[in-house]
Amino acid sequence: MGTGEYSYNSKVEGNVVLTQLDSAIAWIRKNSLWPMPMGLACCAIEMMAAACSRFDIARFGAEVMRFSPRQADLLIVSGTVTYKMALAVKRIYDQMPSPKWVIAMGACASTGGMYRSYAVLQGIDRLLPVDVYISGCPPRPEALLDGLMKLQSKIERTASTRGIFRAAPA
Amino acid sequence: MNRQNLKARLDAEFPGLVEMPPEFRGETTLVVGNAGRLPEVLRFLERECAFDYLIDISGVDHMNETPRFELVYELYSYGASQHLRAKARVPEESAEVPSACDIWPTANWHEREIFDMMGIRFAGHPDLRRILMWDGYPHHPLRKDFPLEGLPCETPDGHFTQAAPMDGGPFVTRPAELAHQREPRSKSPL
């Protein structure tokens, strides 16, 4: 259900595409992700490069970087999360409206990276649910775009109306 | 001002308090015998000897020695283009020295950092709060008896830390003939 099933039937007149509601919603969501850039270290430089003309994250519909969590649905944690910063990241995540997703960009955000230290959170997944991890130190912009495409295919498989239209128990 | 001249002036002002070890690689170091009188000496150096710039203050933990801690003040004179280093040992049981903030305002953040990382207090500091870790963090992480991976803690404001997984680390390089043998490896013999 809802795995990107769109079909064009030439026997139906006009510009009509038949699909399922879940597929349509997923298609809309995956192509209009609004990222909240959580730039904490050098990964943020690569994230900025991904947003600029050479790599152009707009090709994947995620160019509307919002610096307010209330207007964003994708948190890109790019950089080293210290314990001092961890609660601020959590608070920003909590302020984002659902549905929302998290990308842990780079070694530090995924696992603490080279910072086996008293000061660094050993992976943002100890605090937030992470959808996509991107390896690299820092990852190149292509890797971020690849992670974004992975997230898009995950969103595409989400059946968002399943809970709403379930038949009432007899 | 040359070394002999400086030493003579300090001896005249503070009899028996300041020692001057032999010059090492062109660097002059003063050792102040009593950390409690350190600011007097620093004020004299600033007012009378024109050391108008405090470059840095460092704290050193000499674990298992008494006195345990040491403060190192790096001074510079713009007029004379001269560097000067002043050191003083601080005992663990009374780890408090007078602040140098009223001599050089830049001492403010240096002293906050030493307080945060080493736990040495500075009497008379205008705002002695932690500067790197958050207020309420219970440890002083650059002390030698603090483990590298950290200690788990939880503070009432919701902050927390966990000990980092070391997995046999810290990983260090050792001198070796071939490059692949110089790769960082665990210190413990495996």
PDB file of N, CA and C in Angstrom, chain B residues 56-124:
ATOM      1  N   ASP B  56      47.917  34.826  28.168  1.00  0.00           N
ATOM      2  CA  ASP B  56      47.169  33.628  28.535  1.00  0.00           C
ATOM      3  C   ASP B  56      47.465  33.273  29.986  1.00  0.00           C
ATOM      4  N   ILE B  57      46.533  32.567  30.580  1.00  0.00           N
ATOM      5  CA  ILE B  57      46.785  31.927  31.873  1.00  0.00           C
ATOM      6  C   ILE B  57      46.513  30.442  31.686  1.00  0.00           C
ATOM      7  N   SER B  58      47.409  29.600  32.151  1.00  0.00           N
ATOM      8  CA  SER B  58      47.198  28.159  32.074  1.00  0.00           C
ATOM      9  C   SER B  58      47.160  27.585  33.479  1.00  0.00           C
ATOM     10  N   GLY B  59      46.426  26.516  33.627  1.00  0.00           N
ATOM     11  CA  GLY B  59      46.483  25.745  34.850  1.00  0.00           C
ATOM     12  C   GLY B  59      47.139  24.408  34.553  1.00  0.00           C
ATOM     13  N   VAL B  60      47.966  23.932  35.453  1.00  0.00           N
ATOM     14  CA  VAL B  60      48.645  22.650  35.272  1.00  0.00           C
ATOM     15  C   VAL B  60      48.328  21.788  36.489  1.00  0.00           C
ATOM     16  N   ASP B  61      48.002  20.526  36.231  1.00  0.00           N
ATOM     17  CA  ASP B  61      47.736  19.589  37.321  1.00  0.00           C
ATOM     18  C   ASP B  61      48.942  18.661  37.454  1.00  0.00           C
ATOM     19  N   HIS B  62      49.754  18.869  38.491  1.00  0.00           N
ATOM     20  CA  HIS B  62      50.862  17.950  38.757  1.00  0.00           C
ATOM     21  C   HIS B  62      50.352  16.916  39.746  1.00  0.00           C
ATOM     22  N   MET B  63      49.672  15.904  39.214  1.00  0.00           N
ATOM     23  CA  MET B  63      49.071  14.877  40.072  1.00  0.00           C
ATOM     24  C   MET B  63      50.163  14.211  40.919  1.00  0.00           C
ATOM     25  N   ASN B  64      49.826  13.886  42.170  1.00  0.00           N
ATOM     26  CA  ASN B  64      50.722  13.194  43.114  1.00  0.00           C
ATOM     27  C   ASN B  64      51.927  14.025  43.515  1.00  0.00           C
ATOM     28  N   GLU B  65      51.892  15.333  43.284  1.00  0.00           N
ATOM     29  CA  GLU B  65      52.927  16.210  43.828  1.00  0.00           C
ATOM     30  C   GLU B  65      52.248  17.174  44.783  1.00  0.00           C
ATOM     31  N   THR B  66      53.020  17.732  45.681  1.00  0.00           N
ATOM     32  CA  THR B  66      52.488  18.800  46.520  1.00  0.00           C
ATOM     33  C   THR B  66      53.395  20.017  46.366  1.00  0.00           C
ATOM     34  N   PRO B  67      52.828  21.200  46.176  1.00  0.00           N
ATOM     35  CA  PRO B  67      51.426  21.462  45.911  1.00  0.00           C
ATOM     36  C   PRO B  67      51.011  20.923  44.544  1.00  0.00           C
ATOM     37  N   ARG B  68      49.713  20.603  44.420  1.00  0.00           N
ATOM     38  CA  ARG B  68      49.280  19.857  43.238  1.00  0.00           C
ATOM     39  C   ARG B  68      49.199  20.722  41.983  1.00  0.00           C
ATOM     40  N   PHE B  69      48.606  21.908  42.077  1.00  0.00           N
ATOM     41  CA  PHE B  69      48.333  22.689  40.872  1.00  0.00           C
ATOM     42  C   PHE B  69      49.389  23.770  40.660  1.00  0.00           C
ATOM     43  N   GLU B  70      49.409  24.274  39.429  1.00  0.00           N
ATOM     44  CA  GLU B  70      50.328  25.362  39.106  1.00  0.00           C
ATOM     45  C   GLU B  70      49.610  26.298  38.140  1.00  0.00           C
ATOM     46  N   LEU B  71      49.798  27.587  38.333  1.00  0.00           N
ATOM     47  CA  LEU B  71      49.259  28.577  37.401  1.00  0.00           C
ATOM     48  C   LEU B  71      50.414  29.194  36.626  1.00  0.00           C
ATOM     49  N   VAL B  72      50.214  29.390  35.333  1.00  0.00           N
ATOM     50  CA  VAL B  72      51.253  29.945  34.474  1.00  0.00           C
ATOM     51  C   VAL B  72      50.677  31.171  33.768  1.00  0.00           C
ATOM     52  N   TYR B  73      51.257  32.321  34.010  1.00  0.00           N
ATOM     53  CA  TYR B  73      50.808  33.570  33.387  1.00  0.00           C
ATOM     54  C   TYR B  73      51.805  33.945  32.305  1.00  0.00           C
ATOM     55  N   GLU B  74      51.315  34.113  31.086  1.00  0.00           N
ATOM     56  CA  GLU B  74      52.180  34.533  29.976  1.00  0.00           C
ATOM     57  C   GLU B  74      51.951  36.023  29.742  1.00  0.00           C
ATOM     58  N   LEU B  75      53.003  36.806  29.914  1.00  0.00           N
ATOM     59  CA  LEU B  75      52.888  38.264  29.780  1.00  0.00           C
ATOM     60  C   LEU B  75      53.679  38.734  28.566  1.00  0.00           C
ATOM     61  N   TYR B  76      53.284  39.911  28.081  1.00  0.00           N
ATOM     62  CA  TYR B  76      53.989  40.503  26.948  1.00  0.00           C
ATOM     63  C   TYR B  76      54.003  42.013  27.143  1.00  0.00           C
ATOM     64  N   SER B  77      55.102  42.622  26.740  1.00  0.00           N
ATOM     65  CA  SER B  77      55.206  44.076  26.784  1.00  0.00           C
ATOM     66  C   SER B  77      55.239  44.598  25.357  1.00  0.00           C
ATOM     67  N   TYR B  78      54.209  45.341  24.975  1.00  0.00           N
ATOM     68  CA  TYR B  78      54.198  45.899  23.616  1.00  0.00           C
ATOM     69  C   TYR B  78      55.313  46.908  23.430  1.00  0.00           C
ATOM     70  N   GLY B  79      55.602  47.709  24.479  1.00  0.00           N
ATOM     71  CA  GLY B  79      56.627  48.732  24.339  1.00  0.00           C
ATOM     72  C   GLY B  79      58.009  48.138  24.139  1.00  0.00           C
ATOM     73  N   ALA B  80      58.321  47.097  24.921  1.00  0.00           N
ATOM     74  CA  ALA B  80      59.666  46.534  24.874  1.00  0.00           C
ATOM     75  C   ALA B  80      59.730  45.276  24.015  1.00  0.00           C
ATOM     76  N   SER B  81      58.617  44.830  23.463  1.00  0.00           N
ATOM     77  CA  SER B  81      58.553  43.587  22.668  1.00  0.00           C
ATOM     78  C   SER B  81      59.178  42.423  23.431  1.00  0.00           C
ATOM     79  N   GLN B  82      58.786  42.260  24.682  1.00  0.00           N
ATOM     80  CA  GLN B  82      59.377  41.207  25.507  1.00  0.00           C
ATOM     81  C   GLN B  82      58.299  40.295  26.062  1.00  0.00           C
ATOM     82  N   HIS B  83      58.632  39.017  26.119  1.00  0.00           N
ATOM     83  CA  HIS B  83      57.761  38.040  26.762  1.00  0.00           C
ATOM     84  C   HIS B  83      58.244  37.777  28.184  1.00  0.00           C
ATOM     85  N   LEU B  84      57.323  37.389  29.036  1.00  0.00           N
ATOM     86  CA  LEU B  84      57.691  37.009  30.393  1.00  0.00           C
ATOM     87  C   LEU B  84      56.677  35.984  30.881  1.00  0.00           C
ATOM     88  N   ARG B  85      57.166  34.993  31.620  1.00  0.00           N
ATOM     89  CA  ARG B  85      56.278  33.956  32.145  1.00  0.00           C
ATOM     90  C   ARG B  85      56.379  33.974  33.660  1.00  0.00           C
ATOM     91  N   ALA B  86      55.247  33.952  34.323  1.00  0.00           N
ATOM     92  CA  ALA B  86      55.254  33.899  35.789  1.00  0.00           C
ATOM     93  C   ALA B  86      54.481  32.668  36.226  1.00  0.00           C
ATOM     94  N   LYS B  87      55.086  31.893  37.134  1.00  0.00           N
ATOM     95  CA  LYS B  87      54.468  30.653  37.597  1.00  0.00           C
ATOM     96  C   LYS B  87      54.289  30.693  39.097  1.00  0.00           C
ATOM     97  N   ALA B  88      53.284  29.966  39.575  1.00  0.00           N
ATOM     98  CA  ALA B  88      53.134  29.798  41.017  1.00  0.00           C
ATOM     99  C   ALA B  88      52.411  28.498  41.274  1.00  0.00           C
ATOM    100  N   ARG B  89      52.819  27.788  42.322  1.00  0.00           N
ATOM    101  CA  ARG B  89      52.145  26.535  42.674  1.00  0.00           C
ATOM    102  C   ARG B  89      50.976  26.838  43.595  1.00  0.00           C
ATOM    103  N   VAL B  90      49.892  26.054  43.429  1.00  0.00           N
ATOM    104  CA  VAL B  90      48.673  26.241  44.214  1.00  0.00           C
ATOM    105  C   VAL B  90      48.352  24.918  44.892  1.00  0.00           C
ATOM    106  N   PRO B  91      48.230  24.889  46.210  1.00  0.00           N
ATOM    107  CA  PRO B  91      47.927  23.612  46.877  1.00  0.00           C
ATOM    108  C   PRO B  91      46.474  23.202  46.661  1.00  0.00           C
ATOM    109  N   GLU B  92      46.233  21.875  46.651  1.00  0.00           N
ATOM    110  CA  GLU B  92      44.888  21.367  46.372  1.00  0.00           C
ATOM    111  C   GLU B  92      43.915  21.735  47.483  1.00  0.00           C
ATOM    112  N   GLU B  93      44.397  21.673  48.749  1.00  0.00           N
ATOM    113  CA  GLU B  93      43.465  21.849  49.859  1.00  0.00           C
ATOM    114  C   GLU B  93      42.949  23.289  49.941  1.00  0.00           C
ATOM    115  N   SER B  94      43.734  24.273  49.493  1.00  0.00           N
ATOM    116  CA  SER B  94      43.229  25.655  49.458  1.00  0.00           C
ATOM    117  C   SER B  94      43.444  26.187  48.045  1.00  0.00           C
ATOM    118  N   ALA B  95      42.689  25.590  47.087  1.00  0.00           N
ATOM    119  CA  ALA B  95      42.897  25.945  45.682  1.00  0.00           C
ATOM    120  C   ALA B  95      42.176  27.246  45.372  1.00  0.00           C
ATOM    121  N   GLU B  96      42.665  28.333  45.936  1.00  0.00           N
ATOM    122  CA  GLU B  96      42.078  29.641  45.664  1.00  0.00           C
ATOM    123  C   GLU B  96      43.198  30.675  45.630  1.00  0.00           C
ATOM    124  N   VAL B  97      43.218  31.458  44.580  1.00  0.00           N
ATOM    125  CA  VAL B  97      44.229  32.516  44.457  1.00  0.00           C
ATOM    126  C   VAL B  97      43.502  33.824  44.146  1.00  0.00           C
ATOM    127  N   PRO B  98      44.105  34.966  44.459  1.00  0.00           N
ATOM    128  CA  PRO B  98      43.453  36.236  44.140  1.00  0.00           C
ATOM    129  C   PRO B  98      43.368  36.428  42.630  1.00  0.00           C
ATOM    130  N   SER B  99      42.281  37.032  42.176  1.00  0.00           N
ATOM    131  CA  SER B  99      42.051  37.238  40.744  1.00  0.00           C
ATOM    132  C   SER B  99      42.966  38.337  40.201  1.00  0.00           C
ATOM    133  N   ALA B 100      43.275  38.219  38.911  1.00  0.00           N
ATOM    134  CA  ALA B 100      44.060  39.252  38.231  1.00  0.00           C
ATOM    135  C   ALA B 100      43.177  40.120  37.336  1.00  0.00           C
ATOM    136  N   CYS B 101      41.859  40.036  37.529  1.00  0.00           N
ATOM    137  CA  CYS B 101      40.935  40.749  36.638  1.00  0.00           C
ATOM    138  C   CYS B 101      41.099  42.256  36.717  1.00  0.00           C
ATOM    139  N   ASP B 102      41.444  42.764  37.901  1.00  0.00           N
ATOM    140  CA  ASP B 102      41.555  44.216  37.997  1.00  0.00           C
ATOM    141  C   ASP B 102      42.889  44.715  37.452  1.00  0.00           C
ATOM    142  N   ILE B 103      43.812  43.803  37.136  1.00  0.00           N
ATOM    143  CA  ILE B 103      45.070  44.222  36.501  1.00  0.00           C
ATOM    144  C   ILE B 103      44.895  44.202  34.989  1.00  0.00           C
ATOM    145  N   TRP B 104      44.474  43.051  34.462  1.00  0.00           N
ATOM    146  CA  TRP B 104      44.172  42.920  33.038  1.00  0.00           C
ATOM    147  C   TRP B 104      42.729  42.414  32.942  1.00  0.00           C
ATOM    148  N   PRO B 105      41.810  43.161  32.373  1.00  0.00           N
ATOM    149  CA  PRO B 105      40.417  42.661  32.265  1.00  0.00           C
ATOM    150  C   PRO B 105      40.318  41.339  31.502  1.00  0.00           C
ATOM    151  N   THR B 106      41.264  41.070  30.617  1.00  0.00           N
ATOM    152  CA  THR B 106      41.201  39.832  29.839  1.00  0.00           C
ATOM    153  C   THR B 106      41.367  38.590  30.710  1.00  0.00           C
ATOM    154  N   ALA B 107      41.857  38.774  31.935  1.00  0.00           N
ATOM    155  CA  ALA B 107      42.004  37.623  32.831  1.00  0.00           C
ATOM    156  C   ALA B 107      40.665  37.006  33.170  1.00  0.00           C
ATOM    157  N   ASN B 108      39.582  37.753  32.975  1.00  0.00           N
ATOM    158  CA  ASN B 108      38.240  37.282  33.357  1.00  0.00           C
ATOM    159  C   ASN B 108      37.934  35.903  32.778  1.00  0.00           C
ATOM    160  N   TRP B 109      37.989  35.782  31.456  1.00  0.00           N
ATOM    161  CA  TRP B 109      37.597  34.514  30.833  1.00  0.00           C
ATOM    162  C   TRP B 109      38.653  33.434  31.046  1.00  0.00           C
ATOM    163  N   HIS B 110      39.944  33.834  31.068  1.00  0.00           N
ATOM    164  CA  HIS B 110      40.988  32.829  31.329  1.00  0.00           C
ATOM    165  C   HIS B 110      40.755  32.190  32.700  1.00  0.00           C
ATOM    166  N   GLU B 111      40.434  33.007  33.675  1.00  0.00           N
ATOM    167  CA  GLU B 111      40.239  32.471  35.030  1.00  0.00           C
ATOM    168  C   GLU B 111      38.971  31.629  35.098  1.00  0.00           C
ATOM    169  N   ARG B 112      37.934  32.046  34.356  1.00  0.00           N
ATOM    170  CA  ARG B 112      36.727  31.208  34.326  1.00  0.00           C
ATOM    171  C   ARG B 112      37.024  29.851  33.720  1.00  0.00           C
ATOM    172  N   GLU B 113      37.849  29.823  32.687  1.00  0.00           N
ATOM    173  CA  GLU B 113      38.178  28.544  32.066  1.00  0.00           C
ATOM    174  C   GLU B 113      38.954  27.658  33.029  1.00  0.00           C
ATOM    175  N   ILE B 114      39.919  28.246  33.757  1.00  0.00           N
ATOM    176  CA  ILE B 114      40.700  27.442  34.697  1.00  0.00           C
ATOM    177  C   ILE B 114      39.806  26.944  35.828  1.00  0.00           C
ATOM    178  N   PHE B 115      38.885  27.797  36.269  1.00  0.00           N
ATOM    179  CA  PHE B 115      37.936  27.347  37.302  1.00  0.00           C
ATOM    180  C   PHE B 115      37.100  26.193  36.781  1.00  0.00           C
ATOM    181  N   ASP B 116      36.633  26.298  35.541  1.00  0.00           N
ATOM    182  CA  ASP B 116      35.785  25.260  34.958  1.00  0.00           C
ATOM    183  C   ASP B 116      36.544  23.949  34.812  1.00  0.00           C
ATOM    184  N   MET B 117      37.739  24.006  34.250  1.00  0.00           N
ATOM    185  CA  MET B 117      38.463  22.790  33.884  1.00  0.00           C
ATOM    186  C   MET B 117      39.268  22.213  35.038  1.00  0.00           C
ATOM    187  N   MET B 118      39.774  23.055  35.950  1.00  0.00           N
ATOM    188  CA  MET B 118      40.698  22.600  36.995  1.00  0.00           C
ATOM    189  C   MET B 118      40.114  22.704  38.399  1.00  0.00           C
ATOM    190  N   GLY B 119      39.137  23.565  38.568  1.00  0.00           N
ATOM    191  CA  GLY B 119      38.569  23.728  39.896  1.00  0.00           C
ATOM    192  C   GLY B 119      39.350  24.646  40.805  1.00  0.00           C
ATOM    193  N   ILE B 120      40.242  25.465  40.237  1.00  0.00           N
ATOM    194  CA  ILE B 120      40.937  26.466  41.046  1.00  0.00           C
ATOM    195  C   ILE B 120      40.054  27.713  41.104  1.00  0.00           C
ATOM    196  N   ARG B 121      39.792  28.213  42.306  1.00  0.00           N
ATOM    197  CA  ARG B 121      38.920  29.380  42.441  1.00  0.00           C
ATOM    198  C   ARG B 121      39.758  30.655  42.464  1.00  0.00           C
ATOM    199  N   PHE B 122      39.150  31.744  42.015  1.00  0.00           N
ATOM    200  CA  PHE B 122      39.850  33.027  41.978  1.00  0.00           C
ATOM    201  C   PHE B 122      39.087  34.021  42.846  1.00  0.00           C
ATOM    202  N   ALA B 123      39.688  34.388  43.980  1.00  0.00           N
ATOM    203  CA  ALA B 123      39.029  35.302  44.907  1.00  0.00           C
ATOM    204  C   ALA B 123      38.977  36.692  44.294  1.00  0.00           C
ATOM    205  N   GLY B 124      37.814  37.329  44.383  1.00  0.00           N
ATOM    206  CA  GLY B 124      37.660  38.675  43.868  1.00  0.00           C
ATOM    207  C   GLY B 124      37.314  38.726  42.393  1.00  0.00           C
TER     208      GLY B 124
END
